[in-house]
Coordinates of C-alpha atoms in Angstrom, one line a residue:
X3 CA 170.5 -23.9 45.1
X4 CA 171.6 -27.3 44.4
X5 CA 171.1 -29.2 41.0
X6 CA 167.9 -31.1 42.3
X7 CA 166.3 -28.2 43.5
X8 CA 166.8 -26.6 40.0
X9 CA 165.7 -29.8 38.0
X10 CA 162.7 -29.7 40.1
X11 CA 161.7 -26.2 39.3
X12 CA 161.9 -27.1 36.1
X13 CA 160.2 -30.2 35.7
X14 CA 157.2 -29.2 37.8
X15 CA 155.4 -26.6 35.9
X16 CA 156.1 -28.8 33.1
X17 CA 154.0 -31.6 34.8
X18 CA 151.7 -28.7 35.4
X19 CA 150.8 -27.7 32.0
X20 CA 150.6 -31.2 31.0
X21 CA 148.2 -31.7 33.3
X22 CA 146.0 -28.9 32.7
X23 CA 146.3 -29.8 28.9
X24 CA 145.2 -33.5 29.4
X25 CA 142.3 -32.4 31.5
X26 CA 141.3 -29.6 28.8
X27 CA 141.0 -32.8 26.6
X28 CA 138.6 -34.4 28.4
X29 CA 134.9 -34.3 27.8
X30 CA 132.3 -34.6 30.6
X31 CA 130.2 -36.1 28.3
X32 CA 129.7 -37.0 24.7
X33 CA 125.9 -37.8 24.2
X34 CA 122.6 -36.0 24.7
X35 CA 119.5 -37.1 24.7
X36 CA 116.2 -34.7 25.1
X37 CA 112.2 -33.8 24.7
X38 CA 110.6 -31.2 23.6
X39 CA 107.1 -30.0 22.5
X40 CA 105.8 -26.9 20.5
X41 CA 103.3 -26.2 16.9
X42 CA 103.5 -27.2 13.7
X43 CA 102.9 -24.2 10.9
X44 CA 101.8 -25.1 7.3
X45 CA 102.5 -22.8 5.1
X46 CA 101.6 -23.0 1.4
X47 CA 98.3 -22.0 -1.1
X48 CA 95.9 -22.7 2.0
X49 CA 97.6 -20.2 4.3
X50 CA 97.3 -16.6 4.5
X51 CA 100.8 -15.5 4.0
X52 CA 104.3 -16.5 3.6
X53 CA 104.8 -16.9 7.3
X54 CA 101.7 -19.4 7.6
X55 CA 99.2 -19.1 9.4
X56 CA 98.4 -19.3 13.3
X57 CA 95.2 -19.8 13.1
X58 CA 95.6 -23.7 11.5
X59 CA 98.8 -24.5 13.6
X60 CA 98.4 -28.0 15.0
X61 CA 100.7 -29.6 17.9
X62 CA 103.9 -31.1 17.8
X63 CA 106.1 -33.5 20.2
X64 CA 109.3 -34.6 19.2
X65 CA 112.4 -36.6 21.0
X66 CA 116.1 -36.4 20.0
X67 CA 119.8 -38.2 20.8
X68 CA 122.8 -36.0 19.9
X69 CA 126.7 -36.9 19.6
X70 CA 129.0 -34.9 20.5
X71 CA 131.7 -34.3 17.8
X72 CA 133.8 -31.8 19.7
X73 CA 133.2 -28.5 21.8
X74 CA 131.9 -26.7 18.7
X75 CA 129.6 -29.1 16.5
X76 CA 127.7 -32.3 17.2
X77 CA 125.4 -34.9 14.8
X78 CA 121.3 -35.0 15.9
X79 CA 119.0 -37.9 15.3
X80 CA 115.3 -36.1 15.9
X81 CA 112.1 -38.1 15.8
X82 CA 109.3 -35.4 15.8
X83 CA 105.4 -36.2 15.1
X84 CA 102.3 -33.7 15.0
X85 CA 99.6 -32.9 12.3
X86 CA 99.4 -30.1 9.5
X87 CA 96.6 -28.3 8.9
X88 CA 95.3 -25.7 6.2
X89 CA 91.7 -24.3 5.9
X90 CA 90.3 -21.3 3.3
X91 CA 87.2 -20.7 5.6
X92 CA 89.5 -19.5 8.2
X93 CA 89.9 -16.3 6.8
X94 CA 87.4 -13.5 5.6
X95 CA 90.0 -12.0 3.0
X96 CA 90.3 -11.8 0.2
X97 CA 86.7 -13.0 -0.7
X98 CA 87.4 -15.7 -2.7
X99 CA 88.6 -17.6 0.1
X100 CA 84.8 -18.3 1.8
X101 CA 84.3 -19.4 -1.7
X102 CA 86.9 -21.6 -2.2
X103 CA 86.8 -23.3 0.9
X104 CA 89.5 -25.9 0.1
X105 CA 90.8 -28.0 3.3
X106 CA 93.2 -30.4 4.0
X107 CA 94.5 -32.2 7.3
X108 CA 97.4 -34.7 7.7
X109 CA 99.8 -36.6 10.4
X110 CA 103.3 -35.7 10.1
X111 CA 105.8 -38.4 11.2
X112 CA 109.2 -36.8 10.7
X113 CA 112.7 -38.2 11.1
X114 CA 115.9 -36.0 10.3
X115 CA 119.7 -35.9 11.0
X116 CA 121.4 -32.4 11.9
X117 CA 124.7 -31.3 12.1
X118 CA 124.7 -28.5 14.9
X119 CA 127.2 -25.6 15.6
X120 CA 127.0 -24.3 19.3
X121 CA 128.2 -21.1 18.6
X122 CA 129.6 -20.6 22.3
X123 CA 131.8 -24.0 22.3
X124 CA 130.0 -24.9 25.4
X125 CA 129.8 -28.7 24.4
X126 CA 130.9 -31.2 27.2
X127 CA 132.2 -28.2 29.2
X128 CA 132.3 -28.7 32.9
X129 CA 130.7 -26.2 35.1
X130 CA 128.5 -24.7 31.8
X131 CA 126.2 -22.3 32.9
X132 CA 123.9 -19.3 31.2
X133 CA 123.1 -19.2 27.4
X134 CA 124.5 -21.4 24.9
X135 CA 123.0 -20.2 20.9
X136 CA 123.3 -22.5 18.1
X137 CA 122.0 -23.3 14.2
X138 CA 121.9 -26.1 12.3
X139 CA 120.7 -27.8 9.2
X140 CA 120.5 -31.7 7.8
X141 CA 118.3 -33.7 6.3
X142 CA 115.2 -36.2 6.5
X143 CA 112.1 -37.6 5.3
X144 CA 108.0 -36.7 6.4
X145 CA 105.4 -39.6 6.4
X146 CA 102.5 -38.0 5.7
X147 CA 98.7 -39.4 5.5
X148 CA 96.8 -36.3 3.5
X149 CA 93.6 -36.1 3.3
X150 CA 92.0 -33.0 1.2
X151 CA 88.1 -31.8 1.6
X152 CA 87.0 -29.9 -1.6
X153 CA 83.3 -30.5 -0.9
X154 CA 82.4 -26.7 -0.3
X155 CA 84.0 -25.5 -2.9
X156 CA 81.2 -23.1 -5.1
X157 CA 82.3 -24.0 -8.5
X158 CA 80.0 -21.3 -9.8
X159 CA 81.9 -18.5 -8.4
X160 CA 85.1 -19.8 -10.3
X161 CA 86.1 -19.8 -14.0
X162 CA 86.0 -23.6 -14.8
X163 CA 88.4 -23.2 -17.7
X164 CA 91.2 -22.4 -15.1
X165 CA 90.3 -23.2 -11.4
X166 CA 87.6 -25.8 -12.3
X167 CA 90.4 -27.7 -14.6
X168 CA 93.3 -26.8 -11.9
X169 CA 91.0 -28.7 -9.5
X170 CA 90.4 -31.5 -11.7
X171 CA 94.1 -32.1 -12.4
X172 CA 94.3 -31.9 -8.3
X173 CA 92.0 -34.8 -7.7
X174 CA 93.7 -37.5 -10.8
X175 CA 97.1 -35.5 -8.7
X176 CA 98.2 -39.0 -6.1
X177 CA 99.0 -37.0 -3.0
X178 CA 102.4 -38.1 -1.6
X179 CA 102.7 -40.3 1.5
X180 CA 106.4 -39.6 1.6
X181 CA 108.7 -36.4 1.2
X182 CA 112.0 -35.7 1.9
X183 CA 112.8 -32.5 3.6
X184 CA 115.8 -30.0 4.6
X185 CA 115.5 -28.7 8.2
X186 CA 117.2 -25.2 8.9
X187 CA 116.9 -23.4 11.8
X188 CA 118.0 -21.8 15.1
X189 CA 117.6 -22.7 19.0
X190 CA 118.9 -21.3 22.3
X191 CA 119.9 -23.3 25.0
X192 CA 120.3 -22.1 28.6
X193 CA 121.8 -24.7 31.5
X194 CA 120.2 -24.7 34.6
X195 CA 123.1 -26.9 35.8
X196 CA 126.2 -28.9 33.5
X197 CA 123.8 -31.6 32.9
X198 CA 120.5 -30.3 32.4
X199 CA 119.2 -27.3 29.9
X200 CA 116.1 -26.0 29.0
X201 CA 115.8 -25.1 25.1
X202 CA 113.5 -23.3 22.7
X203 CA 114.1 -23.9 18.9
X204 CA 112.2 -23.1 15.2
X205 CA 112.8 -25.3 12.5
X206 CA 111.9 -24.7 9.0
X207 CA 111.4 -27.4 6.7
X208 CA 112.6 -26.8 3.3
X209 CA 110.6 -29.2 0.3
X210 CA 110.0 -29.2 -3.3
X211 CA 106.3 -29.8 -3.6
X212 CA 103.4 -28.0 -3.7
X213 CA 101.0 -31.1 -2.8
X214 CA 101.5 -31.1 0.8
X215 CA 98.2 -29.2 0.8
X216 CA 96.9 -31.8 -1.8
X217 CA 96.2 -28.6 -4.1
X218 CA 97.9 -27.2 -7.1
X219 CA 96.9 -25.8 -10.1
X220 CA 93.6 -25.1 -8.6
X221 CA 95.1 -22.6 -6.1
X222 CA 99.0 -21.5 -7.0
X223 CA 101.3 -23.9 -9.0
X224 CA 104.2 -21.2 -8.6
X225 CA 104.1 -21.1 -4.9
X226 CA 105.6 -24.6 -3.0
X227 CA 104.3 -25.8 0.3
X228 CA 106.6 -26.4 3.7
X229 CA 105.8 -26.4 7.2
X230 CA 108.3 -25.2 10.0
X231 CA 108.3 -25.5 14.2
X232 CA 108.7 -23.8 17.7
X233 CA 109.0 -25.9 20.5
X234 CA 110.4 -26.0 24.3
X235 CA 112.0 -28.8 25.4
X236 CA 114.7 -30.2 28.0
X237 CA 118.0 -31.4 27.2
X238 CA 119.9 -34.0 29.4
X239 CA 123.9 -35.2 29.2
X240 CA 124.4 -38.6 29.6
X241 CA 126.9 -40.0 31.4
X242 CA 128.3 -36.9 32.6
X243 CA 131.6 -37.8 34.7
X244 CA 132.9 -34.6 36.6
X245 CA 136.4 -34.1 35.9
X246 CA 136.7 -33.7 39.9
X247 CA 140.7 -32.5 40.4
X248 CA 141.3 -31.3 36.9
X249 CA 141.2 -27.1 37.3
X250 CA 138.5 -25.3 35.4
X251 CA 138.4 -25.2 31.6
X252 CA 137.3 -21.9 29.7
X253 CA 135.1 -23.4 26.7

């Protein structure tokens, strides 16, 4: 074996692995756009339980852009808008619920910013297929429009030295048209091809008041309101560029 021959056998897996490693660099894609549409849930002194209630859950449509930080996390924009709803005549127990009868309704126009963590590392991957899991959290703001209905309520059923004055304090109470909130949550994502995935997600919104509802201390100061999601929705890459002769990277 001459001395080209062995200065080629060396030299050509090392263009080989710098090859592979230059392609395993390379992202398909870096941005995300997608659509999705599910419920909102109120939960707060107008709903049942802890959990909400399914009973008042309203619609919800929502749109969002995503950058892709690397194969592990990436930064969200959502847009999402719907309507909230809580309602005391909804439910037979316990009794002083029919008697109550407080109501309220409102539009929710919410914008947020996530940082995701796709647990798989599937992000910008070519050839992606199956099930891709991930959770997140961020921040945002809800404009809100609320609009409370006491007019059933049977003040002669109540004490009016603590509900009667809770209500009062409820009505001089400005409701707020603006709140911020703290998204948390969890979605699963599963690619029909590298570009296009289906996804279902919940969403919880974390906030510190207890007038989403418009009520207070006429129903349960101690207990805050929030409202969380599910929704379906597609997901699309944008400008995905296959990586055509560069061999197949594991995510």
């Amino acid at each position: 074996m001459n001395a080209i021959s062995k200065k080629i056998m060396v030299i050509t897996p090392l263009l080989s692995f710098q090859y592979f490693f230059i392609c395993a660099q390379i992202y398909t894609h870096r941005f995300e756009a997608g659509i999705n549409g599910g419920a909102f849930i109120y939960t707060g002194d107008l709903s049942r339980s802890d959990l909400g209630s399914y009973v008042t859950m309203r619609p919800q449509f929502g749109f969002h852009a995503a950058y892709l930080l690397n194969r592990s996390f990436s930064v969200r924009a959502n847009f999402s808008f719907g309507s909230l709803r809580g309602d005391d005549s909804k439910y037979s127990t316990p009794a002083y619920r029919q008697q109550r009868n407080f109501k309220f309704t409102t539009p929710v126009t919410e914008f947020t910013g996530l940082l995701v963590w796709d647990i798989f590392r599937k992000n910008a991957v070519e050839q992606r297929r199956g099930f891709a899991p991930y959770i997140f959290a961020g921040a945002g703001i809800s404009l809100l429009n609320i609009q409370r209905d006491y007019s059933r309520y049977n003040a002669e059923y109540f004490d009016a030295e603590t509900t009667g004055a809770g209500l009062a304090a409820d009505i001089a109470h400005r409701t707020p048209v603006s709140l911020p909130v703290i998204p948390v949550g969890a979605g699963l994502k599963y690619y029909i091809s590298p570009k296009l995935a289906v996804q279902a997600e919940t969403n919880y919104r974390i906030m510190s008041t207890d007038y989403l509802d418009g009520f207070s201390r006429s129903a349960n100061p101690a207990k805050k309101d929030n409202y969380y999601s599910f929704s379906l929705g597609v997901v699309l890459a944008l400008g995905y560029k296959d990586r055509n002769d560069c061999p197949p990277v594991k995510p």
